[in-house]
Short mmCIF file of C-alpha atoms in Angstrom, two decimals:
data_model
loop_
_atom_site.label_atom_id
_atom_site.label_comp_id
_atom_site.label_asym_id
_atom_site.label_seq_id
_atom_site.Cartn_x
_atom_site.Cartn_y
_atom_site.Cartn_z
CA UNK W 1373 0.00 0.00 0.00
CA UNK W 1374 1.27 3.47 -0.90
CA UNK W 1375 1.49 5.49 2.31
CA UNK W 1376 3.54 8.36 0.90
CA UNK W 1377 1.34 11.40 0.11
CA UNK W 1378 1.03 11.97 -3.63
CA UNK W 1379 0.98 15.72 -3.13
CA UNK W 1380 2.79 17.86 -0.59
CA UNK W 1381 -0.25 20.10 -0.13
CA UNK W 1382 -3.45 18.83 1.48
CA UNK W 1383 -6.76 18.75 -0.38
CA UNK W 1384 -9.49 20.72 1.40
CA UNK W 1385 -12.80 18.89 1.77
CA UNK W 1386 -15.67 21.08 2.97
CA UNK W 1387 -18.75 19.56 4.57
CA UNK W 1388 -16.59 16.66 5.69
CA UNK W 1389 -18.85 15.88 8.64
CA UNK W 1390 -22.05 17.21 7.13
CA UNK W 1391 -25.15 15.60 5.69
CA UNK W 1392 -24.91 16.31 1.96
CA UNK W 1393 -25.62 12.64 1.37
CA UNK W 1394 -22.32 11.85 3.04
CA UNK W 1395 -20.20 13.12 0.11
CA UNK W 1396 -17.58 14.92 2.20
CA UNK W 1397 -16.96 12.05 4.61
CA UNK W 1398 -16.71 9.47 1.81
CA UNK W 1399 -14.55 11.77 -0.30
CA UNK W 1400 -12.15 12.18 2.61
CA UNK W 1401 -11.79 8.41 2.88
CA UNK W 1402 -11.31 7.93 -0.88
CA UNK W 1403 -8.65 10.65 -1.13
CA UNK W 1404 -6.73 9.29 1.85
CA UNK W 1405 -6.81 5.84 0.27
CA UNK W 1406 -5.30 7.34 -2.88
CA UNK W 1407 -2.38 8.66 -0.83
CA UNK W 1408 -3.40 12.31 -0.54
CA UNK W 1409 -3.29 14.49 2.54
CA UNK W 1410 -6.77 15.75 3.40
CA UNK W 1411 -7.78 18.81 5.41
CA UNK W 1412 -11.38 18.27 6.51
CA UNK W 1413 -13.48 21.33 7.32
CA UNK W 1414 -16.14 20.79 10.00
CA UNK W 1415 -18.58 23.17 11.64
CA UNK W 1416 -18.11 21.81 15.14
CA UNK W 1417 -15.89 19.53 17.14
CA UNK W 1418 -17.80 16.34 17.86
CA UNK W 1419 -17.57 12.60 17.37
CA UNK W 1420 -17.76 13.01 13.59
CA UNK W 1421 -14.68 15.25 13.66
CA UNK W 1422 -12.87 12.66 15.74
CA UNK W 1423 -13.86 9.95 13.27
CA UNK W 1424 -12.28 11.99 10.47
CA UNK W 1425 -9.07 12.32 12.50
CA UNK W 1426 -9.05 8.58 13.05
CA UNK W 1427 -9.09 8.14 9.28
CA UNK W 1428 -5.96 10.27 9.05
CA UNK W 1429 -7.41 13.65 8.06
CA UNK W 1430 -6.31 17.00 9.43
CA UNK W 1431 -9.49 18.51 10.89
CA UNK W 1432 -10.17 22.27 10.88
CA UNK W 1433 -13.22 23.82 12.51
CA UNK W 1434 -14.80 26.73 10.69
CA UNK W 1435 -17.73 28.32 8.88
CA UNK W 1436 -17.94 28.63 5.09
CA UNK W 1437 -19.39 32.12 5.42
CA UNK W 1438 -16.64 33.34 7.77
CA UNK W 1439 -13.62 34.98 6.13
CA UNK W 1440 -11.07 34.10 8.82
CA UNK W 1441 -12.30 30.49 8.92
CA UNK W 1442 -11.77 30.06 5.21
CA UNK W 1443 -8.28 31.56 5.27
CA UNK W 1444 -7.35 29.00 7.96
CA UNK W 1445 -8.93 26.21 5.95
CA UNK W 1446 -7.58 27.08 2.49
CA UNK W 1447 -4.08 28.40 3.19
CA UNK W 1448 -1.60 25.75 2.04
CA UNK W 1449 -4.18 23.74 0.07
CA UNK W 1450 -3.75 23.35 -3.69
CA UNK W 1451 -7.09 21.65 -4.41
CA UNK W 1452 -10.55 22.21 -2.98
CA UNK W 1453 -13.83 20.33 -2.89
CA UNK W 1454 -16.70 22.72 -2.19
CA UNK W 1455 -20.02 21.25 -1.14
CA UNK W 1456 -22.70 22.49 1.24
CA UNK W 1457 -26.06 21.29 2.51
CA UNK W 1458 -29.23 22.96 1.24
CA UNK W 1459 -29.09 26.37 2.91
CA UNK W 1460 -30.24 29.95 2.44
CA UNK W 1461 -26.59 30.94 2.99
CA UNK W 1462 -25.35 28.80 0.09
CA UNK W 1463 -24.47 31.65 -2.29
CA UNK W 1464 -22.69 33.65 0.42
CA UNK W 1465 -20.69 30.56 1.37
CA UNK W 1466 -19.74 29.82 -2.24
CA UNK W 1467 -18.52 33.33 -2.99
CA UNK W 1468 -16.70 33.67 0.33
CA UNK W 1469 -14.89 30.38 -0.27
CA UNK W 1470 -14.14 31.21 -3.89
CA UNK W 1471 -12.73 34.64 -3.03
CA UNK W 1472 -10.34 33.17 -0.48
CA UNK W 1473 -9.42 30.31 -2.84
CA UNK W 1474 -8.53 32.79 -5.55
CA UNK W 1475 -6.44 34.81 -3.07
CA UNK W 1476 -4.43 31.70 -2.22
CA UNK W 1477 -4.04 30.63 -5.85
CA UNK W 1478 -5.52 27.12 -5.76
CA UNK W 1479 -4.99 24.85 -8.77
CA UNK W 1480 -8.42 23.17 -8.73
CA UNK W 1481 -11.83 24.06 -7.28
CA UNK W 1482 -14.40 21.24 -7.57
CA UNK W 1483 -17.89 22.63 -7.08
CA UNK W 1484 -20.81 20.38 -6.10
CA UNK W 1485 -23.88 21.70 -7.90
CA UNK W 1486 -27.18 20.10 -9.03
CA UNK W 1487 -28.24 18.68 -12.38
CA UNK W 1488 -31.31 20.92 -12.58
CA UNK W 1489 -28.94 23.85 -13.17
CA UNK W 1490 -28.22 22.44 -16.65
CA UNK W 1491 -31.86 23.24 -17.54
CA UNK W 1492 -31.68 26.80 -16.18
CA UNK W 1493 -30.55 30.01 -17.84
CA UNK W 1494 -30.77 33.79 -17.50
CA UNK W 1495 -34.43 33.47 -18.52
CA UNK W 1496 -35.33 30.01 -17.16
CA UNK W 1497 -35.49 29.18 -13.46
CA UNK W 1498 -37.40 26.93 -11.04
CA UNK W 1499 -39.49 27.49 -7.92
CA UNK W 1500 -36.72 26.11 -5.72
CA UNK W 1501 -34.79 28.81 -3.86
CA UNK W 1502 -31.82 26.41 -3.68
CA UNK W 1503 -31.76 25.84 -7.44
CA UNK W 1504 -31.59 29.59 -7.93
CA UNK W 1505 -28.67 29.85 -5.52
CA UNK W 1506 -26.84 27.01 -7.29
CA UNK W 1507 -27.33 28.69 -10.66
CA UNK W 1508 -26.09 32.03 -9.34
CA UNK W 1509 -23.14 30.31 -7.66
CA UNK W 1510 -22.15 28.68 -10.95
CA UNK W 1511 -22.33 32.07 -12.66
CA UNK W 1512 -20.11 33.65 -10.01
CA UNK W 1513 -17.58 30.82 -10.23
CA UNK W 1514 -17.43 31.14 -14.01
CA UNK W 1515 -16.62 34.85 -13.59
CA UNK W 1516 -14.07 34.21 -10.85
CA UNK W 1517 -11.19 33.06 -13.00
CA UNK W 1518 -10.74 30.05 -10.71
CA UNK W 1519 -9.82 26.64 -12.18
CA UNK W 1520 -13.33 25.22 -11.61
CA UNK W 1521 -14.72 21.74 -12.22
CA UNK W 1522 -18.50 21.52 -11.85
CA UNK W 1523 -20.25 18.32 -10.76
CA UNK W 1524 -24.03 18.14 -11.16
CA UNK W 1525 -25.61 14.99 -9.69
CA UNK W 1526 -29.27 14.15 -9.91
CA UNK W 1527 -31.41 13.13 -6.90
CA UNK W 1528 -29.47 11.32 -4.15
CA UNK W 1529 -30.51 7.83 -3.11
CA UNK W 1530 -29.56 8.80 0.44
CA UNK W 1531 -31.93 11.77 0.28
CA UNK W 1532 -35.33 10.94 -1.16
CA UNK W 1533 -35.06 7.17 -0.83
CA UNK W 1534 -33.45 6.84 2.58
CA UNK W 1535 -33.98 10.02 4.60
CA UNK W 1536 -37.45 10.80 3.20
CA UNK W 1537 -38.94 7.48 2.10
CA UNK W 1538 -37.57 4.71 4.33
CA UNK W 1539 -39.95 5.47 7.21
CA UNK W 1540 -42.98 4.93 4.98
CA UNK W 1541 -41.56 1.67 3.69
CA UNK W 1542 -40.94 0.51 7.28
CA UNK W 1543 -44.30 1.55 8.63
CA UNK W 1544 -46.71 0.74 5.79
CA UNK W 1545 -44.78 -1.00 3.00
CA UNK W 1546 -45.32 2.10 0.90
CA UNK W 1547 -42.95 4.28 -1.07
CA UNK W 1548 -44.91 7.43 -0.20
CA UNK W 1549 -43.67 10.44 -2.18
CA UNK W 1550 -45.41 13.20 -4.19
CA UNK W 1551 -43.45 12.41 -7.37
CA UNK W 1552 -46.30 11.71 -9.80
CA UNK W 1553 -45.50 9.44 -12.74
CA UNK W 1554 -42.28 11.18 -13.71
CA UNK W 1555 -39.06 9.25 -14.12
CA UNK W 1556 -35.88 9.84 -12.17
CA UNK W 1557 -32.33 8.46 -12.11
CA UNK W 1558 -31.12 8.69 -8.50
CA UNK W 1559 -27.44 8.27 -7.68
CA UNK W 1560 -25.68 7.30 -4.48
CA UNK W 1561 -23.69 10.04 -2.76
CA UNK W 1562 -20.92 7.47 -2.30
CA UNK W 1563 -20.66 7.18 -6.09
CA UNK W 1564 -20.57 10.96 -6.41
CA UNK W 1565 -17.76 11.08 -3.84
CA UNK W 1566 -15.87 8.44 -5.83
CA UNK W 1567 -16.21 10.54 -9.00
CA UNK W 1568 -15.00 13.68 -7.21
CA UNK W 1569 -12.04 11.75 -5.80
CA UNK W 1570 -11.07 10.73 -9.34
CA UNK W 1571 -11.20 14.37 -10.42
CA UNK W 1572 -9.18 15.66 -7.48
CA UNK W 1573 -6.61 12.90 -7.85
CA UNK W 1574 -5.57 14.42 -11.20
CA UNK W 1575 -7.57 17.62 -11.80
CA UNK W 1576 -5.72 19.14 -14.76
CA UNK W 1577 -7.68 17.30 -17.53
CA UNK W 1578 -10.99 18.27 -15.89
CA UNK W 1579 -10.59 22.02 -15.39
CA UNK W 1580 -13.47 23.89 -17.01
CA UNK W 1581 -15.59 20.75 -17.42
CA UNK W 1582 -19.18 20.18 -16.23
CA UNK W 1583 -20.09 16.60 -15.29
CA UNK W 1584 -23.71 15.45 -15.01
CA UNK W 1585 -23.99 12.33 -12.83
CA UNK W 1586 -26.94 9.92 -12.76
CA UNK W 1587 -27.67 6.44 -11.55
CA UNK W 1588 -27.76 3.40 -13.88
CA UNK W 1589 -31.40 3.75 -14.93
CA UNK W 1590 -34.20 6.30 -15.22
CA UNK W 1591 -37.60 4.99 -14.16
CA UNK W 1592 -40.83 5.96 -12.44
CA UNK W 1593 -41.61 5.29 -8.79
CA UNK W 1594 -43.81 2.27 -9.56
CA UNK W 1595 -40.71 0.63 -11.04
CA UNK W 1596 -38.57 1.53 -8.05
CA UNK W 1597 -41.24 0.19 -5.67
CA UNK W 1598 -41.00 -3.16 -7.48
CA UNK W 1599 -37.20 -3.07 -7.24
CA UNK W 1600 -37.40 -2.33 -3.51
CA UNK W 1601 -39.88 -5.21 -3.14
CA UNK W 1602 -37.39 -7.60 -4.74
CA UNK W 1603 -34.53 -6.29 -2.61
CA UNK W 1604 -36.46 -6.61 0.66
CA UNK W 1605 -38.41 -9.77 -0.15
CA UNK W 1606 -41.80 -8.26 0.64
CA UNK W 1607 -44.34 -6.29 -1.43
CA UNK W 1608 -43.80 -2.52 -1.50
CA UNK W 1609 -46.10 -0.21 -3.45
CA UNK W 1610 -45.68 3.34 -4.64
CA UNK W 1611 -48.21 5.78 -3.20
CA UNK W 1612 -48.31 9.20 -4.85
CA UNK W 1613 -49.19 11.39 -1.87
CA UNK W 1614 -50.55 14.95 -2.07
CA UNK W 1615 -47.76 17.54 -2.06
CA UNK W 1616 -49.31 19.96 0.50
CA UNK W 1617 -49.65 17.24 3.15
CA UNK W 1618 -46.15 15.90 2.40
CA UNK W 1619 -44.63 19.37 2.65
CA UNK W 1620 -46.43 20.00 5.92
CA UNK W 1621 -45.03 16.72 7.22
CA UNK W 1622 -41.53 18.03 6.52
CA UNK W 1623 -42.33 21.18 8.49
CA UNK W 1624 -43.64 19.10 11.38
CA UNK W 1625 -40.32 17.22 11.28
CA UNK W 1626 -38.61 20.61 11.72
CA UNK W 1627 -37.10 20.90 8.26
CA UNK W 1628 -36.22 24.58 7.58
CA UNK W 1629 -38.65 26.36 5.24
CA UNK W 1630 -35.87 26.85 2.68
CA UNK W 1631 -35.37 23.07 2.56
CA UNK W 1632 -39.13 22.40 2.39
CA UNK W 1633 -39.49 24.79 -0.56
CA UNK W 1634 -36.57 23.15 -2.34
CA UNK W 1635 -37.77 19.56 -1.85
CA UNK W 1636 -41.33 20.49 -2.80
CA UNK W 1637 -40.14 22.12 -6.01
CA UNK W 1638 -38.08 19.02 -6.83
CA UNK W 1639 -41.17 16.81 -6.65
CA UNK W 1640 -43.03 19.14 -9.02
CA UNK W 1641 -40.12 19.05 -11.47
CA UNK W 1642 -40.12 15.25 -11.27
CA UNK W 1643 -43.79 15.19 -12.25
CA UNK W 1644 -42.87 17.29 -15.29
CA UNK W 1645 -40.21 14.78 -16.36
CA UNK W 1646 -37.33 17.11 -15.59
CA UNK W 1647 -35.37 14.37 -13.77
CA UNK W 1648 -35.69 11.85 -16.60
CA UNK W 1649 -31.97 12.10 -17.39
CA UNK W 1650 -29.29 9.50 -18.10
CA UNK W 1651 -25.52 9.80 -18.52
CA UNK W 1652 -22.58 7.40 -18.47
CA UNK W 1653 -20.32 10.01 -16.86
CA UNK W 1654 -19.89 8.05 -13.64
CA UNK W 1655 -18.36 5.14 -15.55
CA UNK W 1656 -16.18 7.41 -17.67
CA UNK W 1657 -14.73 9.10 -14.58
CA UNK W 1658 -14.25 6.06 -12.37
CA UNK W 1659 -14.45 2.91 -14.49
CA UNK W 1660 -17.27 1.73 -12.21
CA UNK W 1661 -21.01 1.52 -12.83
CA UNK W 1662 -23.15 3.55 -10.40
CA UNK W 1663 -24.96 1.74 -7.60
CA UNK W 1664 -28.39 0.41 -8.56
CA UNK W 1665 -31.52 0.94 -6.48
CA UNK W 1666 -31.64 -2.79 -5.74
CA UNK W 1667 -28.08 -2.89 -4.41
CA UNK W 1668 -28.58 0.32 -2.45
CA UNK W 1669 -31.70 -0.98 -0.69
CA UNK W 1670 -30.04 -4.32 0.08
CA UNK W 1671 -27.08 -2.44 1.57
CA UNK W 1672 -29.41 -0.36 3.75
CA UNK W 1673 -32.08 -3.02 4.32
CA UNK W 1674 -32.25 -2.35 8.07
CA UNK W 1675 -33.45 1.21 7.42
CA UNK W 1676 -36.36 -0.11 5.34
CA UNK W 1677 -37.31 -2.94 7.72
CA UNK W 1678 -39.85 -2.72 10.54
CA UNK W 1679 -38.36 -3.23 13.96
CA UNK W 1680 -40.07 -4.85 16.91
CA UNK W 1681 -41.58 -8.14 18.09
CA UNK W 1682 -42.54 -9.13 14.54
CA UNK W 1683 -38.83 -9.35 13.69
CA UNK W 1684 -37.88 -11.48 16.70
#
């Protein structure tokens, strides 16, 4: 095993302990395995920060919107992965990070965006406040003069199908989402992290490129319910629930209004067929096929399985 760092300078990974589908944490692990030094930016010191240290990362505490924090995080780094959870402060964080990155003369800035941005323009937008911030952030980065690589994944398996749908599968054997009959091609955040690791390992050929990432198939939710049924060995059905009630359920679960608006807009776009997208970019970047829904559900079967006396 190669234990000598491939680069004298560390690679900065933002959101290393965050919840953007686990990209930052997985990216940290992949880069370390490739022999790179990693500086992991975290918002707070907790057990997740300690877990990153145990992997071998240098951990820095800071805030993406704070100037001093980003100088501490970026100084000495040659390459940066920028990713952030859905947040009203997303644009401020992007520009603050980019300004400091330009000051320090980084050689690669990998920006985690969203695939919907590829369908947006100066005259075309969506009802999602987050989509608008991503589009504006991409504009600002293109003006910045930074050596940017843009990654635009579609819906995360860890998001809609684990965080938002697993409870319904557990409780009532129903994939309960307001997605209509539109098709979607969800991708695992672990696969996205693997693609970003490939880019950061040798960024020069990728500078200026935009990579759209999807899963291995695009299908409607009835299809995915059948796939989940096969993976779990019990019948699961898709139930297209009303959007207002679903959105209110997110509010009751204490999701911020900005996040509720974003997720609600995504479901409307899905109904319109806006997520019916397929690319082979994941394979081209990594040489590996993206994780299928079946394999993902089997890997996370416990999250989709009812607990209690019936399982004993």
